[in-house]
Coordinates of C-alpha atoms in Angstrom, one line a residue:
M1 CA -70.7 18.7 -4.3
S2 CA -68.7 20.2 -1.4
K3 CA -67.5 23.8 -1.1
D4 CA -63.9 22.8 -2.0
D5 CA -65.1 21.1 -5.2
A6 CA -66.9 24.3 -6.2
K7 CA -63.6 26.3 -5.8
M8 CA -61.6 23.8 -7.8
D9 CA -61.0 24.7 -11.5
Y10 CA -61.5 21.2 -13.0
A11 CA -61.4 22.6 -16.5
G12 CA -58.0 24.3 -15.9
L13 CA -56.6 21.1 -14.3
K14 CA -57.8 19.0 -17.3
R15 CA -56.2 21.5 -19.7
Q16 CA -52.8 21.3 -17.9
L17 CA -53.0 17.5 -17.8
S18 CA -53.7 17.4 -21.6
E19 CA -50.7 19.8 -22.2
A20 CA -48.4 17.6 -20.1
H21 CA -49.6 14.5 -22.0
A22 CA -49.0 16.2 -25.3
L23 CA -45.4 17.2 -24.3
L24 CA -44.7 13.6 -23.2
D25 CA -46.2 12.1 -26.3
G26 CA -44.2 14.5 -28.5
R27 CA -47.3 16.0 -30.1
Q28 CA -46.5 19.4 -28.8
G29 CA -43.0 20.9 -28.6
V30 CA -41.5 23.3 -26.1
S31 CA -41.9 26.9 -27.2
P32 CA -38.8 28.5 -28.6
E33 CA -38.9 31.1 -25.8
K34 CA -39.0 28.5 -23.1
R35 CA -36.2 26.6 -24.9
R36 CA -34.0 29.7 -25.0
E37 CA -34.7 30.4 -21.4
V38 CA -33.7 26.9 -20.3
L39 CA -30.6 26.8 -22.4
S40 CA -29.5 30.3 -21.3
A41 CA -29.8 29.3 -17.7
R42 CA -27.7 26.2 -18.3
A43 CA -25.1 28.2 -20.1
R44 CA -24.8 30.7 -17.2
A45 CA -24.4 27.9 -14.7
L46 CA -21.6 26.3 -16.8
A47 CA -19.9 29.6 -17.2
E48 CA -19.9 30.3 -13.5
A49 CA -18.6 26.8 -12.8
R50 CA -15.6 27.4 -15.1
H51 CA -14.8 30.7 -13.5
E52 CA -14.6 29.2 -10.0
E53 CA -11.1 29.8 -8.8
R54 CA -9.2 26.7 -7.9
Q55 CA -7.6 27.2 -4.5
E56 CA -3.9 26.3 -4.5
V57 CA -3.1 23.7 -1.9
L58 CA 0.0 22.2 -0.4
S59 CA -0.2 18.4 0.0
V60 CA 1.4 17.1 3.2
L61 CA 1.6 14.0 5.3
A62 CA 0.7 14.9 8.9
F63 CA 1.9 13.1 12.0
Q64 CA 2.3 13.7 15.8
V65 CA 5.4 13.6 17.9
G66 CA 6.1 14.9 21.3
G67 CA 2.5 16.1 21.7
E68 CA 2.9 18.4 18.7
R69 CA 1.6 18.1 15.1
Y70 CA 4.1 18.2 12.2
A71 CA 3.9 17.5 8.5
V72 CA 6.3 17.0 5.5
R73 CA 5.5 17.8 1.9
I74 CA 4.0 14.7 0.3
E75 CA 6.5 14.7 -2.6
H76 CA 9.3 13.9 0.0
V77 CA 7.5 11.0 1.6
D78 CA 8.6 7.6 0.4
H79 CA 6.4 5.5 2.7
V80 CA 5.4 4.9 6.3
L81 CA 6.5 1.9 8.4
E82 CA 5.8 0.4 11.8
A83 CA 8.5 1.5 14.2
R84 CA 9.4 -2.1 15.3
G85 CA 12.7 -3.4 14.2
I86 CA 14.8 -0.3 14.9
S87 CA 18.3 -1.3 15.7
A88 CA 20.5 0.9 17.9
L89 CA 23.6 2.5 16.3
P90 CA 26.4 2.6 18.8
G91 CA 28.2 6.0 18.8
A92 CA 25.4 7.7 16.9
P93 CA 24.3 11.2 17.9
R94 CA 21.4 11.5 20.4
H95 CA 19.0 12.6 17.6
V96 CA 19.6 9.3 15.7
L97 CA 17.4 6.6 17.3
G98 CA 18.9 3.9 15.2
A99 CA 18.3 2.3 11.8
L100 CA 15.9 -0.1 10.2
V101 CA 15.7 -1.9 6.9
S102 CA 13.3 -0.3 4.4
R103 CA 12.9 -1.7 0.9
S104 CA 16.3 -3.5 0.9
R105 CA 18.2 -0.5 2.3
V106 CA 19.3 0.6 5.7
V107 CA 17.6 3.8 6.7
P108 CA 18.6 5.9 9.8
V109 CA 15.7 7.0 12.0
L110 CA 15.7 10.5 13.6
D111 CA 14.1 11.5 16.8
L112 CA 12.4 14.8 16.3
R113 CA 11.9 15.2 20.0
Q114 CA 15.7 15.5 20.4
L115 CA 16.1 17.7 17.3
L116 CA 13.4 20.1 18.2
G117 CA 13.7 20.1 22.0
L118 CA 10.3 18.5 22.6
E119 CA 9.0 16.6 25.6
G120 CA 8.6 13.0 25.1
G121 CA 8.7 9.5 26.4
G122 CA 10.7 6.6 25.4
M123 CA 10.8 4.4 22.3
S124 CA 7.5 2.7 23.1
D125 CA 5.7 6.0 22.4
L126 CA 7.0 6.0 18.8
G127 CA 4.8 3.7 16.7
K128 CA 5.5 4.8 13.2
V129 CA 8.4 5.9 11.0
V130 CA 7.9 8.3 8.1
V131 CA 10.6 7.5 5.5
V132 CA 11.5 10.6 3.5
E133 CA 13.9 11.6 0.8
A134 CA 15.4 15.0 1.1
G135 CA 17.6 17.2 -1.1
D136 CA 19.2 16.7 -4.5
S137 CA 21.2 13.8 -3.1
E138 CA 17.9 12.0 -2.3
E139 CA 19.2 11.0 1.1
S140 CA 16.7 8.8 2.7
F141 CA 16.0 8.8 6.4
G142 CA 13.1 8.1 8.8
L143 CA 11.3 10.4 11.2
A144 CA 9.9 8.6 14.2
A145 CA 6.3 9.6 15.0
E146 CA 3.8 8.7 17.7
S147 CA 1.0 8.4 15.1
V148 CA 0.3 9.4 11.5
E149 CA -2.8 11.5 10.7
G150 CA -2.5 11.0 7.0
R151 CA -2.5 13.2 3.9
K152 CA -3.8 16.7 4.2
E153 CA -4.5 19.4 1.6
L154 CA -3.5 22.8 3.1
P155 CA -4.9 25.9 1.4
K156 CA -1.9 28.1 0.7
T157 CA -3.8 31.2 1.6
E158 CA -4.1 29.9 5.2
L159 CA -0.3 29.2 5.7
S160 CA 1.7 31.6 7.8
Q161 CA 5.3 32.1 8.7
P162 CA 6.5 29.6 11.3
P163 CA 8.7 30.3 14.3
P164 CA 12.4 30.2 13.8
G165 CA 13.8 26.7 13.1
P166 CA 13.6 24.0 10.4
F167 CA 10.0 24.9 9.4
L168 CA 8.3 26.0 6.2
F169 CA 4.8 26.9 7.2
L170 CA 2.3 27.0 10.1
T171 CA -1.4 26.4 9.8
P172 CA -4.2 28.0 11.9
D173 CA -4.7 24.7 13.7
R174 CA -1.0 24.6 14.7
L175 CA 0.2 22.0 12.1
T176 CA 3.9 22.8 11.4
V177 CA 5.3 21.9 8.0
L178 CA 8.9 20.8 8.4
D179 CA 11.7 22.0 6.0
L180 CA 13.7 18.8 5.4
E181 CA 16.6 20.8 3.9
Q182 CA 17.1 22.8 7.1
L183 CA 16.3 19.8 9.3
G184 CA 19.1 18.0 7.6
G185 CA 19.6 14.3 7.6
P186 CA 21.3 12.0 10.1
S187 CA 24.7 13.2 9.0
A188 CA 24.0 16.9 9.6
T189 CA 26.0 18.4 12.4
R190 CA 24.2 19.5 15.5
P191 CA 25.1 22.2 18.0
E192 CA 27.4 21.4 20.9
G193 CA 25.6 19.7 23.8
E194 CA 23.3 17.5 21.7

């Protein structure tokens, strides 16, 4: 027998093993105190989970254009298309890139670079069109974008007032949510010189 064997309480281990076997076999039940303790702990955990505050969020579709990040509220987004197939509209204002066919209807496509005074390249930089419906008239038009980041859930507590313009909110990571009502559709009049 080694020194370690002498220190081991084999009788205690055997008793614990017998108790465990009795619990597993159903010969011995859990004490009422232990049962209350476990159930009370479970009840506290469930109560805390129910009282967790659900954070209010704003769902948006984020995209990039002119080196900046923008978003529109998800309820205004109809769908996203590839930008190929945009046909020029002779005599249209500079902020209207052209039109494309989307779900059996002709949709004008706006250039946010022109509307918002952003730097930007040519048509080849614009790979996507976010088709939106704005206002009570449900006027549909497209917003040309360089790329689409996808759906984002923005915590409302993190939204701040944006700079002046057709904007609703600004996030800490510089994502600007557009106000489609203020932005107007393709038929909205623009200041002189545009």
